[in-house]
Structure formats: C-alpha cells, structure tokens
Amino acid sequence: MSFEVTQDLTVDKDTEITLGGSTGTAAADVSIAQASVSKGARLTINNAKGALTIVNLEFADKGTLYVAKSDNLKLTNLDAQNAAVTFELPDNMDKSKPFVEVSGVADFTGGTIQIDDDGSGLNPGDTIILVKTAIANNLKGVTAQTVVSSNGDIDNTYALTDDGSGNYISTLTSSSGGARSKSYSEGVAANLAFLTSGSDLVADTGTAKAVLAAQGAPGPAAFSAFSYGHSRYETGSHVDVDSFNLLLGVSYRFESSSADITLGAFFEYGNGNYDTYNSFPDRDYRGDGDVGYAGGGVLTRIEFAKSDAGSTYADLSVRFGRSANDFTLENNGPKYDFDSNYFGLNVGLGHVFNITATTSLDIYAKYLWTHQKGKDVRINTGTVIRFDDVNSHRIRAGLRVAFQATDFIKPYIGAAYEYEADGRAHAMIGNAIIQSPELKGSTGIGELGLSVNIGSAVNLDFGVQGYVGKRKGVTGTVVLNLEF
C-alpha cells in the first residue's frame, strides 16, 4: 500500500519521518510533492521499511539530511542553491549505493556541502556517491573541495569531486583521532605512571629493606613499606597522579664465604586517582580517573666481593598482578573501564663503599620495566577503542650517602638521574589512530631519609623523594621491618 501527502512539508526544526514502523508512524510508501528544509534543521528519514518519494526537495538556507536506506529515497529534483547542506552518513553505510539519487536536476550553485560521519564504517580510500543524477548535465554547481567531518573522537577528511557522469563522489582520504580522543589515551598513560610508582617501591625501598630485615635474623623476617605521592607527568599535555602504594613481604638470608643471598616474596597493592589535561587551539579537555592494582612478586639480592672497604651487589625483582582504571572525560562525558594484567622486572647493580666506620656511599644503576596489557574497550557512547600494550623502560643511575649517627639512628641523602625510554600509549578509535601521549624523557630525583632501630627486632624508615623534569612531584615512604 502507498499513499501521497498532498500538503507541502516545511522542515524548520528537527523532523523525523519513519516509514513502516510502529504505531503512530507511516505504515507504507509515502510521496511528498514539496519539502523545504531551512534554519539549520535536520530532516531524518528512517526508511528501512518503506520508500519515500519527494518530488522537489529544497534547502532554503542550511540544513542536514539523514537517510537510513538510500535506495528507498527517490528525489525528482534537489534544489540547494546558495544553501549550506550537510549529508549525515548512516552507521555501517553500504558504500555500493548512492547516498542520494536524483532523477531530475540536483543544483548546488552558490552553496556548500559538508559531511557528518559518526560511524559510517568507511575506511581510508573508500569512495561513495553522495549525489547521483541520470546524466552529467543534471548535476549543477558542484566543485572539487576537501571537507573534514569531526565528532571530537575522529577526524575524517573527504575529497569531493564531480566524476563527469552526473555523480558527485566523496573519497575518504584520511582518518585520524580527533582532539578529544587523545584524552582517552592520557588515561592509559596515567595508569602506567601509577604502576611505575609501585615498581619504585619494590626496586628501591622494598628490596633494600627486605635485605635489612633479613640481616642477622635467625629465620624469616617480615618487612612492609608504603608510600604516598603526588606527581605531574609531561605527556605532550600532562597528567597529575596521586598514588598510594603498599608492600608486604617476607625475606630470608643465606650467607656464605663467597656471597650472601637474600630471597623475598611480597604482596603489593595500590590505589589512587588522576587528572588529565589537554589543550588545543579551539578548546581544552579535562578528564579524571580512579586507578588501582593488586599483585605480588619475588625479589633477591646477591652481595659478593665483600671486604672491609665495601661490597658489590646485584638486585632482581619480578612483579605481576591486575590493574583497574576507570576514566571519565569532562565530568559526565564519555567514560570507560579498563582492567588488565601488568608485569614488571627490575634489575640493579651497585657497589657500597665504606668511606669511614660510620659513613657509606652506595653507587648504583637500575633498569625498571613495567608492562600493561592492552585490550579493546567500549566507551559508554558505544565507540570501541583498541588500546595497545604499553611499556615503561626506565634506566636510573644514582648514589646514596648514609651516616650511622648512633646505634639507633642512620640518616641518608641521595640523588639520581632517570631516563624513561618509552611510556607511549598507542590506541585506535574506529580506523583512526589516536595521538599518543608518552612518558618519555629525563627526571632528576633527590631523596632524604632517616632509619631508626627500635630495639633489636624492629626498624622504622622514613623517607621523602622529590622529582624534577619529565616527572615533577614528591613522594613520602614509611618502612617497617620485623625480625621473627
């Protein structure tokens, strides 16, 4: 069944025509003699279940046309003279069919054409027919031009040309992540930075205090450490990370004439939050998130070449676990939950010089690797982001001077240089590559601390670390060691 709407259709506000749908909508094919779109209104044609014929479709000044199924729309004439027309492509568009087919004349003289693409599924290199007419002379007023469709997440660039056969064609020449999409990757970079703070606690304070706890203990010794810090990481923009890290472990020491070996196992836990900042010429984007991890690992230190003058040591620790990251853009804007596994490896080599009976100098170098698995994440708008694995590769060299002030108190001071060689968060949204924030760069580290022995079985350590350069901030640590 089909019928004709005799009155003209004036579209001066957003209007939707649904055919063959539910109660209250047109139930079959519809024919309209004259339709006029103006005042920037959007004409939505949901015609998957019925055909719509418009004899004369006019854009009086500016407007948007959305067609769900192009081969169910039949136009006799399209008049867009001196008008700004936006063609909104449907999701998962069938690129083998024209968006609009006109049996008569399509006239765009003095007008402009824009494309709105928010999920067409087209890939770079794909070509579609925007407007198809029966003969070349029926397509009027079109010129070759380049237009960009941006929804904030994806920027699609289209080349529009007249093919000389009455078709106005559009080729997707490039697709890239939009300004807003970089914020999604900033959330992953912030989580990686947070995980590296846990690596620092294991490789620095944790390993040293596991060794101290086990020294002289008749059996296994317990050690614990926690840190709290605030840091800003330059990522191309920047992220601010507040982190709490906890380490609980047991260590045991094997001594021999050639080397002393300390072995330890630990549980680790962390939680925190972060803010992301991205500035672009047209606007700024702000995001925030909550992060956490739980896992465990093992560590060891081998001390050899021991003498009254000092000793050489090598460290190794391995960590693994599960991290969680909840990100939100612009308060109640797009958001995602990103849970994945993480792994870490820390290797160190150092030498302790006993300068005097009460003063020692520790010179060391470390390599710290942190790896977070990537995954596909669906944000609450329905768009899927493919986050790649991310890796932090850090090299650190430094020194620490300790002074045994009394039998119970040992203050220390140190400095180090650290270089992050990676820390890049790669991701894709749709078929577009998102700009990649990265942690790569140099950081200077300074530290002050105080180690206090309480009796023969308890040791407390208080420390503070400051960071300048790629990472800026401060972290405080507290360590408790117990001998069984």
GROMACS .gro file of C-alpha atoms in nm:
model
  484
    1MET     CA    1   0.000   0.000   0.000
    2SER     CA    2   0.117   0.354  -0.073
    3PHE     CA    3  -0.029   0.700  -0.034
    4GLU     CA    4   0.050   1.060  -0.114
    5VAL     CA    5   0.084   1.352   0.128
    6THR     CA    6  -0.078   1.637  -0.056
    7GLN     CA    7   0.037   1.925   0.161
    8ASP     CA    8   0.391   2.056   0.144
    9LEU     CA    9   0.638   1.963   0.417
   10THR     CA   10   0.815   2.252   0.588
   11VAL     CA   11   1.117   2.150   0.796
   12ASP     CA   12   1.227   2.449   1.004
   13LYS     CA   13   1.304   2.239   1.312
   14ASP     CA   14   1.443   1.887   1.352
   15THR     CA   15   1.193   1.649   1.190
   16GLU     CA   16   1.184   1.270   1.162
   17ILE     CA   17   0.990   1.066   0.908
   18THR     CA   18   0.962   0.693   0.986
   19LEU     CA   19   0.809   0.452   0.737
   20GLY     CA   20   0.675   0.103   0.804
   21GLY     CA   21   0.741   0.141   1.174
   22SER     CA   22   0.545   0.125   1.494
   23THR     CA   23   0.206   0.271   1.579
   24GLY     CA   24   0.178   0.639   1.505
   25THR     CA   25   0.418   0.631   1.211
   26ALA     CA   26   0.361   0.596   0.838
   27ALA     CA   27   0.283   0.238   0.754
   28ALA     CA   28   0.384   0.222   0.387
   29ASP     CA   29   0.540   0.409   0.096
   30VAL     CA   30   0.493   0.786   0.107
   31SER     CA   31   0.509   1.053  -0.162
   32ILE     CA   32   0.559   1.424  -0.084
   33ALA     CA   33   0.525   1.689  -0.353
   34GLN     CA   34   0.735   1.964  -0.194
   35ALA     CA   35   0.969   1.957   0.108
   36SER     CA   36   1.164   2.261   0.225
   37VAL     CA   37   1.446   2.245   0.485
   38SER     CA   38   1.564   2.567   0.649
   39LYS     CA   39   1.707   2.728   0.965
   40GLY     CA   40   1.969   2.455   1.013
   41ALA     CA   41   1.705   2.190   1.078
   42ARG     CA   42   1.776   1.818   1.046
   43LEU     CA   43   1.549   1.604   0.827
   44THR     CA   44   1.575   1.241   0.938
   45ILE     CA   45   1.435   0.978   0.704
   46ASN     CA   46   1.405   0.634   0.867
   47ASN     CA   47   1.302   0.444   0.557
   48ALA     CA   48   1.438   0.093   0.609
   49LYS     CA   49   1.083  -0.050   0.586
   50GLY     CA   50   0.925   0.178   0.330
   51ALA     CA   51   1.006   0.407   0.039
   52LEU     CA   52   0.982   0.784   0.042
   53THR     CA   53   0.939   0.989  -0.274
   54ILE     CA   54   0.994   1.364  -0.269
   55VAL     CA   55   0.926   1.541  -0.595
   56ASN     CA   56   1.106   1.862  -0.502
   57LEU     CA   57   1.346   1.879  -0.204
   58GLU     CA   58   1.467   2.229  -0.132
   59PHE     CA   59   1.728   2.359   0.113
   60ALA     CA   60   1.630   2.722   0.164
   61ASP     CA   61   1.941   2.829   0.360
   62LYS     CA   62   2.103   2.550   0.559
   63GLY     CA   63   2.008   2.210   0.687
   64THR     CA   64   2.108   1.847   0.741
   65LEU     CA   65   1.976   1.537   0.562
   66TYR     CA   66   1.997   1.189   0.714
   67VAL     CA   67   1.878   0.887   0.517
   68ALA     CA   68   1.878   0.542   0.676
   69LYS     CA   69   1.846   0.349   0.347
   70SER     CA   70   1.943   0.542   0.038
   71ASP     CA   71   1.775   0.318  -0.222
   72ASN     CA   72   1.439   0.378  -0.052
   73LEU     CA   73   1.457   0.752  -0.115
   74LYS     CA   74   1.358   0.883  -0.456
   75LEU     CA   75   1.405   1.251  -0.542
   76THR     CA   76   1.294   1.415  -0.863
   77ASN     CA   77   1.472   1.746  -0.806
   78LEU     CA   78   1.714   1.868  -0.538
   79ASP     CA   79   1.749   2.245  -0.505
   80ALA     CA   80   2.034   2.357  -0.277
   81GLN     CA   81   2.127   2.685  -0.445
   82ASN     CA   82   2.307   2.924  -0.208
   83ALA     CA   83   2.247   2.679   0.077
   84ALA     CA   84   2.474   2.501   0.324
   85VAL     CA   85   2.383   2.133   0.310
   86THR     CA   86   2.516   1.863   0.545
   87PHE     CA   87   2.482   1.499   0.445
   88GLU     CA   88   2.479   1.280   0.758
   89LEU     CA   89   2.601   0.932   0.668
   90PRO     CA   90   2.427   0.634   0.831
   91ASP     CA   91   2.611   0.385   1.051
   92ASN     CA   92   2.774   0.100   0.857
   93MET     CA   93   2.685   0.260   0.529
   94ASP     CA   94   2.651   0.047   0.215
   95LYS     CA   95   2.916   0.214   0.002
   96SER     CA   96   2.790   0.041  -0.313
   97LYS     CA   97   2.478   0.262  -0.317
   98PRO     CA   98   2.449   0.639  -0.361
   99PHE     CA   99   2.351   0.844  -0.058
  100VAL     CA  100   2.101   1.046  -0.264
  101GLU     CA  101   1.973   0.959  -0.613
  102VAL     CA  102   1.802   1.232  -0.815
  103SER     CA  103   1.612   1.153  -1.135
  104GLY     CA  104   1.594   1.518  -1.240
  105VAL     CA  105   1.823   1.810  -1.153
  106ALA     CA  106   2.046   1.850  -0.846
  107ASP     CA  107   2.160   2.212  -0.821
  108PHE     CA  108   2.420   2.325  -0.564
  109THR     CA  109   2.511   2.655  -0.733
  110GLY     CA  110   2.649   2.904  -0.478
  111GLY     CA  111   2.611   2.653  -0.197
  112THR     CA  112   2.840   2.440   0.021
  113ILE     CA  113   2.839   2.074   0.114
  114GLN     CA  114   2.954   1.920   0.442
  115ILE     CA  115   2.968   1.557   0.553
  116ASP     CA  116   2.877   1.436   0.903
  117ASP     CA  117   3.028   1.093   0.963
  118ASP     CA  118   2.982   0.946   1.310
  119GLY     CA  119   3.017   0.576   1.236
  120SER     CA  120   2.973   0.505   0.866
  121GLY     CA  121   3.235   0.231   0.881
  122LEU     CA  122   3.418   0.368   0.578
  123ASN     CA  123   3.793   0.315   0.555
  124PRO     CA  124   4.054   0.549   0.406
  125GLY     CA  125   4.044   0.502   0.029
  126ASP     CA  126   3.673   0.417   0.018
  127THR     CA  127   3.464   0.615  -0.229
  128ILE     CA  128   3.090   0.669  -0.217
  129ILE     CA  129   2.845   0.855  -0.441
  130LEU     CA  130   2.694   1.141  -0.245
  131VAL     CA  131   2.459   1.255  -0.521
  132LYS     CA  132   2.375   1.052  -0.831
  133THR     CA  133   2.189   1.203  -1.126
  134ALA     CA  134   2.079   1.041  -1.450
  135ILE     CA  135   2.302   1.249  -1.680
  136ALA     CA  136   2.602   1.477  -1.636
  137ASN     CA  137   2.412   1.796  -1.719
  138ASN     CA  138   2.169   1.735  -1.435
  139LEU     CA  139   2.440   1.787  -1.167
  140LYS     CA  140   2.496   2.160  -1.133
  141GLY     CA  141   2.709   2.395  -0.925
  142VAL     CA  142   2.944   2.142  -0.764
  143THR     CA  143   3.318   2.196  -0.734
  144ALA     CA  144   3.611   1.990  -0.617
  145GLN     CA  145   3.668   2.050  -0.246
  146THR     CA  146   3.802   1.894   0.073
  147VAL     CA  147   3.586   1.871   0.384
  148VAL     CA  148   3.656   1.741   0.733
  149SER     CA  149   3.397   1.559   0.941
  150SER     CA  150   3.480   1.563   1.312
  151ASN     CA  151   3.283   1.431   1.607
  152GLY     CA  152   3.561   1.509   1.854
  153ASP     CA  153   3.680   1.147   1.861
  154ILE     CA  154   3.754   1.100   1.487
  155ASP     CA  155   3.852   1.349   1.216
  156ASN     CA  156   3.764   1.218   0.867
  157THR     CA  157   3.888   1.407   0.562
  158TYR     CA  158   3.690   1.372   0.239
  159ALA     CA  159   3.773   1.479  -0.116
  160LEU     CA  160   3.458   1.575  -0.308
  161THR     CA  161   3.463   1.579  -0.689
  162ASP     CA  162   3.234   1.567  -0.991
  163ASP     CA  163   3.317   1.249  -1.183
  164GLY     CA  164   3.182   1.398  -1.509
  165SER     CA  165   2.899   1.143  -1.533
  166GLY     CA  166   2.646   1.316  -1.316
  167ASN     CA  167   2.784   1.182  -0.989
  168TYR     CA  168   2.918   1.388  -0.701
  169ILE     CA  169   3.159   1.146  -0.535
  170SER     CA  170   3.330   1.152  -0.197
  171THR     CA  171   3.654   0.972  -0.112
  172LEU     CA  172   3.769   0.925   0.246
  173THR     CA  173   4.133   1.029   0.213
  174SER     CA  174   4.240   1.008   0.578
  175SER     CA  175   4.108   0.925   0.921
  176SER     CA  176   4.276   1.036   1.243
  177GLY     CA  177   4.191   1.059   1.609
  178GLY     CA  178   4.024   1.386   1.700
  179ALA     CA  179   4.137   1.625   1.969
  180ARG     CA  180   3.906   1.476   2.229
  181SER     CA  181   4.023   1.119   2.169
  182LYS     CA  182   4.375   1.188   2.296
  183SER     CA  183   4.225   1.220   2.644
  184TYR     CA  184   4.130   0.851   2.634
  185SER     CA  185   4.495   0.755   2.587
  186GLU     CA  186   4.600   1.002   2.856
  187GLY     CA  187   4.404   0.784   3.098
  188VAL     CA  188   4.614   0.481   3.000
  189ALA     CA  189   4.938   0.679   3.031
  190ALA     CA  190   4.830   0.791   3.379
  191ASN     CA  191   4.766   0.430   3.480
  192LEU     CA  192   5.110   0.327   3.353
  193ALA     CA  193   5.269   0.607   3.555
  194PHE     CA  194   5.077   0.486   3.859
  195LEU     CA  195   5.205   0.129   3.808
  196THR     CA  196   5.564   0.255   3.788
  197SER     CA  197   5.527   0.409   4.134
  198GLY     CA  198   5.466   0.056   4.262
  199SER     CA  199   5.778  -0.058   4.077
  200ASP     CA  200   5.977   0.214   4.254
  201LEU     CA  201   5.862   0.092   4.594
  202VAL     CA  202   5.971  -0.265   4.514
  203ALA     CA  203   6.303  -0.187   4.344
  204ASP     CA  204   6.423   0.083   4.582
  205THR     CA  205   6.286   0.083   4.935
  206GLY     CA  206   6.134  -0.265   4.928
  207THR     CA  207   6.443  -0.458   4.820
  208ALA     CA  208   6.680  -0.263   5.048
  209LYS     CA  209   6.456  -0.315   5.349
  210ALA     CA  210   6.399  -0.682   5.271
  211VAL     CA  211   6.777  -0.723   5.293
  212LEU     CA  212   6.797  -0.519   5.615
  213ALA     CA  213   6.516  -0.717   5.776
  214ALA     CA  214   6.683  -1.050   5.698
  215GLN     CA  215   7.032  -0.949   5.817
  216GLY     CA  216   7.107  -1.122   6.146
  217ALA     CA  217   6.759  -1.269   6.173
  218PRO     CA  218   6.760  -1.633   6.290
  219GLY     CA  219   6.482  -1.713   6.044
  220PRO     CA  220   6.240  -1.538   5.807
  221ALA     CA  221   6.189  -1.167   5.863
  222ALA     CA  222   5.885  -0.958   5.776
  223PHE     CA  223   5.909  -0.626   5.601
  224SER     CA  224   5.648  -0.375   5.494
  225ALA     CA  225   5.653  -0.042   5.317
  226PHE     CA  226   5.405   0.211   5.194
  227SER     CA  227   5.432   0.533   5.002
  228TYR     CA  228   5.209   0.822   4.913
  229GLY     CA  229   5.291   1.071   4.643
  230HIS     CA  230   5.171   1.335   4.403
  231SER     CA  231   5.338   1.372   4.064
  232ARG     CA  232   5.281   1.556   3.739
  233TYR     CA  233   5.395   1.379   3.421
  234GLU     CA  234   5.451   1.571   3.099
  235THR     CA  235   5.291   1.365   2.822
  236GLY     CA  236   5.265   1.617   2.542
  237SER     CA  237   4.994   1.761   2.763
  238HIS     CA  238   5.010   1.647   3.126
  239VAL     CA  239   4.856   1.418   3.386
  240ASP     CA  240   4.853   1.459   3.764
  241VAL     CA  241   4.866   1.135   3.962
  242ASP     CA  242   4.805   1.080   4.334
  243SER     CA  243   4.920   0.735   4.441
  244PHE     CA  244   4.918   0.514   4.750
  245ASN     CA  245   5.135   0.201   4.732
  246LEU     CA  246   5.166  -0.081   4.986
  247LEU     CA  247   5.418  -0.364   5.006
  248LEU     CA  248   5.405  -0.660   5.249
  249GLY     CA  249   5.666  -0.933   5.236
  250VAL     CA  250   5.888  -1.193   5.397
  251SER     CA  251   6.262  -1.231   5.337
  252TYR     CA  252   6.532  -1.482   5.432
  253ARG     CA  253   6.909  -1.458   5.408
  254PHE     CA  254   7.164  -1.724   5.310
  255GLU     CA  255   7.524  -1.643   5.400
  256SER     CA  256   7.845  -1.797   5.273
  257SER     CA  257   8.209  -1.703   5.244
  258SER     CA  258   8.172  -1.609   4.877
  259ALA     CA  259   7.832  -1.435   4.872
  260ASP     CA  260   7.525  -1.352   5.076
  261ILE     CA  261   7.188  -1.410   4.915
  262THR     CA  262   6.857  -1.257   5.028
  263LEU     CA  263   6.535  -1.401   4.892
  264GLY     CA  264   6.194  -1.247   4.942
  265ALA     CA  265   5.832  -1.274   4.839
  266PHE     CA  266   5.580  -0.994   4.860
  267PHE     CA  267   5.222  -0.883   4.811
  268GLU     CA  268   5.160  -0.540   4.662
  269TYR     CA  269   4.858  -0.316   4.649
  270GLY     CA  270   4.793   0.034   4.526
  271ASN     CA  271   4.514   0.280   4.464
  272GLY     CA  272   4.498   0.638   4.351
  273ASN     CA  273   4.342   0.890   4.121
  274TYR     CA  274   4.449   1.117   3.839
  275ASP     CA  275   4.352   1.417   3.631
  276THR     CA  276   4.431   1.463   3.262
  277TYR     CA  277   4.474   1.795   3.082
  278ASN     CA  278   4.475   1.850   2.705
  279SER     CA  279   4.487   2.194   2.544
  280PHE     CA  280   4.404   2.259   2.177
  281PRO     CA  281   4.357   2.583   1.984
  282ASP     CA  282   3.978   2.559   1.990
  283ARG     CA  283   3.923   2.421   2.340
  284ASP     CA  284   4.062   2.231   2.640
  285TYR     CA  285   3.969   1.882   2.755
  286ARG     CA  286   3.979   1.762   3.115
  287GLY     CA  287   3.947   1.406   3.237
  288ASP     CA  288   3.983   1.217   3.562
  289GLY     CA  289   4.002   0.861   3.677
  290ASP     CA  290   4.048   0.615   3.962
  291VAL     CA  291   4.319   0.351   3.945
  292GLY     CA  292   4.422   0.051   4.149
  293TYR     CA  293   4.627  -0.266   4.134
  294ALA     CA  294   4.688  -0.581   4.335
  295GLY     CA  295   4.955  -0.840   4.277
  296GLY     CA  296   5.270  -0.997   4.409
  297GLY     CA  297   5.621  -1.099   4.322
  298VAL     CA  298   5.963  -1.215   4.431
  299LEU     CA  299   6.293  -1.038   4.486
  300THR     CA  300   6.654  -1.122   4.553
  301ARG     CA  301   6.984  -0.952   4.628
  302ILE     CA  302   7.323  -1.116   4.591
  303GLU     CA  303   7.614  -0.950   4.774
  304PHE     CA  304   7.965  -1.052   4.674
  305ALA     CA  305   8.322  -0.922   4.672
  306LYS     CA  306   8.275  -0.831   5.037
  307SER     CA  307   8.555  -0.667   5.234
  308ASP     CA  308   8.605  -0.401   5.497
  309ALA     CA  309   8.617  -0.149   5.214
  310GLY     CA  310   8.266  -0.239   5.091
  311SER     CA  311   8.078  -0.484   4.874
  312THR     CA  312   7.919  -0.527   4.532
  313TYR     CA  313   7.557  -0.633   4.493
  314ALA     CA  314   7.306  -0.731   4.223
  315ASP     CA  315   6.928  -0.700   4.257
  316LEU     CA  316   6.645  -0.872   4.075
  317SER     CA  317   6.270  -0.845   4.130
  318VAL     CA  318   5.970  -0.967   3.933
  319ARG     CA  319   5.612  -0.847   3.988
  320PHE     CA  320   5.276  -0.923   3.832
  321GLY     CA  321   4.910  -0.859   3.901
  322ARG     CA  322   4.589  -0.698   3.784
  323SER     CA  323   4.517  -0.329   3.745
  324ALA     CA  324   4.189  -0.137   3.718
  325ASN     CA  325   4.133   0.203   3.558
  326ASP     CA  326   3.802   0.395   3.548
  327PHE     CA  327   3.822   0.705   3.327
  328THR     CA  328   3.569   0.984   3.273
  329LEU     CA  329   3.603   1.278   3.034
  330GLU     CA  330   3.454   1.616   3.119
  331ASN     CA  331   3.272   1.512   3.438
  332ASN     CA  332   2.974   1.319   3.299
  333GLY     CA  333   3.111   1.278   2.947
  334PRO     CA  334   3.244   0.966   2.771
  335LYS     CA  335   3.384   0.707   3.010
  336TYR     CA  336   3.542   0.362   3.011
  337ASP     CA  337   3.656   0.088   3.247
  338PHE     CA  338   3.993  -0.068   3.162
  339ASP     CA  339   4.103  -0.373   3.363
  340SER     CA  340   4.414  -0.562   3.251
  341ASN     CA  341   4.716  -0.758   3.366
  342TYR     CA  342   5.053  -0.599   3.439
  343PHE     CA  343   5.406  -0.733   3.469
  344GLY     CA  344   5.731  -0.585   3.590
  345LEU     CA  345   6.102  -0.662   3.601
  346ASN     CA  346   6.368  -0.468   3.792
  347VAL     CA  347   6.741  -0.534   3.761
  348GLY     CA  348   7.006  -0.345   3.956
  349LEU     CA  349   7.382  -0.340   4.014
  350GLY     CA  350   7.564  -0.138   4.279
  351HIS     CA  351   7.868  -0.103   4.498
  352VAL     CA  352   7.883   0.017   4.857
  353PHE     CA  353   8.199   0.200   4.962
  354ASN     CA  354   8.267   0.211   5.336
  355ILE     CA  355   8.424   0.557   5.347
  356THR     CA  356   8.463   0.554   5.726
  357ALA     CA  357   8.346   0.330   6.007
  358THR     CA  358   8.017   0.526   6.015
  359THR     CA  359   7.974   0.659   5.659
  360SER     CA  360   7.895   0.464   5.343
  361LEU     CA  361   7.847   0.559   4.977
  362ASP     CA  362   7.619   0.347   4.760
  363ILE     CA  363   7.656   0.394   4.383
  364TYR     CA  364   7.400   0.205   4.174
  365ALA     CA  365   7.234   0.161   3.836
  366LYS     CA  366   6.893   0.009   3.771
  367TYR     CA  367   6.675  -0.097   3.482
  368LEU     CA  368   6.299  -0.095   3.553
  369TRP     CA  369   6.044  -0.242   3.311
  370THR     CA  370   5.667  -0.217   3.358
  371HIS     CA  371   5.425  -0.370   3.109
  372GLN     CA  372   5.048  -0.332   3.093
  373LYS     CA  373   4.840  -0.545   2.859
  374GLY     CA  374   4.617  -0.371   2.610
  375LYS     CA  375   4.258  -0.454   2.521
  376ASP     CA  376   3.953  -0.332   2.331
  377VAL     CA  377   3.739  -0.105   2.546
  378ARG     CA  378   3.389   0.019   2.467
  379ILE     CA  379   3.319   0.368   2.594
  380ASN     CA  380   2.967   0.447   2.710
  381THR     CA  381   2.887   0.619   2.378
  382GLY     CA  382   2.924   0.279   2.208
  383THR     CA  383   3.253   0.352   2.033
  384VAL     CA  384   3.528   0.089   2.066
  385ILE     CA  385   3.886   0.194   2.141
  386ARG     CA  386   4.169  -0.052   2.080
  387PHE     CA  387   4.442   0.014   2.335
  388ASP     CA  388   4.779  -0.145   2.258
  389ASP     CA  389   5.012  -0.290   2.520
  390VAL     CA  390   5.209  -0.015   2.693
  391ASN     CA  391   5.564  -0.040   2.826
  392SER     CA  392   5.780   0.167   3.053
  393HIS     CA  393   6.156   0.120   3.010
  394ARG     CA  394   6.348   0.324   3.267
  395ILE     CA  395   6.718   0.346   3.336
  396ARG     CA  396   6.827   0.503   3.664
  397ALA     CA  397   7.173   0.582   3.800
  398GLY     CA  398   7.236   0.738   4.136
  399LEU     CA  399   7.416   0.747   4.468
  400ARG     CA  400   7.318   0.747   4.832
  401VAL     CA  401   7.525   0.852   5.134
  402ALA     CA  402   7.433   0.708   5.477
  403PHE     CA  403   7.573   0.811   5.815
  404GLN     CA  404   7.545   0.598   6.129
  405ALA     CA  405   7.484   0.880   6.375
  406THR     CA  406   7.417   0.647   6.672
  407ASP     CA  407   7.350   0.281   6.724
  408PHE     CA  408   6.983   0.357   6.658
  409ILE     CA  409   6.971   0.640   6.403
  410LYS     CA  410   7.103   0.646   6.046
  411PRO     CA  411   7.015   0.945   5.823
  412TYR     CA  412   7.076   0.927   5.447
  413ILE     CA  413   7.069   1.151   5.143
  414GLY     CA  414   7.077   1.065   4.775
  415ALA     CA  415   7.039   1.180   4.417
  416ALA     CA  416   6.969   1.002   4.088
  417TYR     CA  417   6.909   1.057   3.720
  418GLU     CA  418   6.635   0.860   3.543
  419TYR     CA  419   6.554   0.829   3.175
  420GLU     CA  420   6.225   0.689   3.051
  421ALA     CA  421   6.279   0.546   2.703
  422ASP     CA  422   5.917   0.464   2.617
  423GLY     CA  423   5.590   0.508   2.803
  424ARG     CA  424   5.392   0.572   2.482
  425ALA     CA  425   5.020   0.486   2.488
  426HIS     CA  426   4.917   0.375   2.137
  427ALA     CA  427   4.546   0.337   2.056
  428MET     CA  428   4.297   0.339   1.769
  429ILE     CA  429   3.936   0.453   1.764
  430GLY     CA  430   3.746   0.308   1.473
  431ASN     CA  431   4.002   0.307   1.190
  432ALA     CA  432   4.172   0.620   1.320
  433ILE     CA  433   4.500   0.643   1.506
  434ILE     CA  434   4.477   0.846   1.827
  435GLN     CA  435   4.753   1.091   1.913
  436SER     CA  436   4.984   0.906   2.154
  437PRO     CA  437   5.081   1.063   2.485
  438GLU     CA  438   5.411   0.942   2.623
  439LEU     CA  439   5.617   0.949   2.942
  440LYS     CA  440   5.949   0.950   2.757
  441GLY     CA  441   6.209   1.189   2.899
  442SER     CA  442   6.452   1.268   3.180
  443THR     CA  443   6.382   1.312   3.550
  444GLY     CA  444   6.609   1.417   3.836
  445ILE     CA  445   6.548   1.258   4.176
  446GLY     CA  446   6.655   1.371   4.521
  447GLU     CA  447   6.592   1.192   4.849
  448LEU     CA  448   6.625   1.237   5.224
  449GLY     CA  449   6.559   0.974   5.487
  450LEU     CA  450   6.606   0.850   5.838
  451SER     CA  451   6.636   0.491   5.954
  452VAL     CA  452   6.558   0.419   6.319
  453ASN     CA  453   6.620   0.095   6.509
  454ILE     CA  454   6.371   0.029   6.787
  455GLY     CA  455   6.524  -0.246   6.994
  456SER     CA  456   6.691  -0.539   6.821
  457ALA     CA  457   6.395  -0.664   6.619
  458VAL     CA  458   6.219  -0.354   6.485
  459ASN     CA  459   6.337  -0.099   6.229
  460LEU     CA  460   6.149   0.206   6.100
  461ASP     CA  461   6.247   0.407   5.795
  462PHE     CA  462   6.106   0.744   5.691
  463GLY     CA  463   6.193   0.891   5.352
  464VAL     CA  464   6.093   1.160   5.107
  465GLN     CA  465   6.173   1.177   4.735
  466GLY     CA  466   6.144   1.478   4.509
  467TYR     CA  467   6.126   1.475   4.128
  468VAL     CA  468   6.205   1.739   3.865
  469GLY     CA  469   6.197   1.719   3.485
  470LYS     CA  470   5.961   1.493   3.292
  471ARG     CA  471   5.811   1.393   3.625
  472LYS     CA  472   5.754   1.659   3.887
  473GLY     CA  473   5.636   1.589   4.239
  474VAL     CA  474   5.708   1.442   4.577
  475THR     CA  475   5.665   1.100   4.742
  476GLY     CA  476   5.686   1.001   5.106
  477THR     CA  477   5.770   0.647   5.221
  478VAL     CA  478   5.745   0.464   5.552
  479VAL     CA  479   5.901   0.120   5.608
  480LEU     CA  480   5.858  -0.123   5.897
  481ASN     CA  481   6.086  -0.424   5.939
  482LEU     CA  482   6.028  -0.703   6.193
  483GLU     CA  483   6.255  -0.997   6.281
  484PHE     CA  484   6.086  -1.320   6.386
   0.00000   0.00000   0.00000
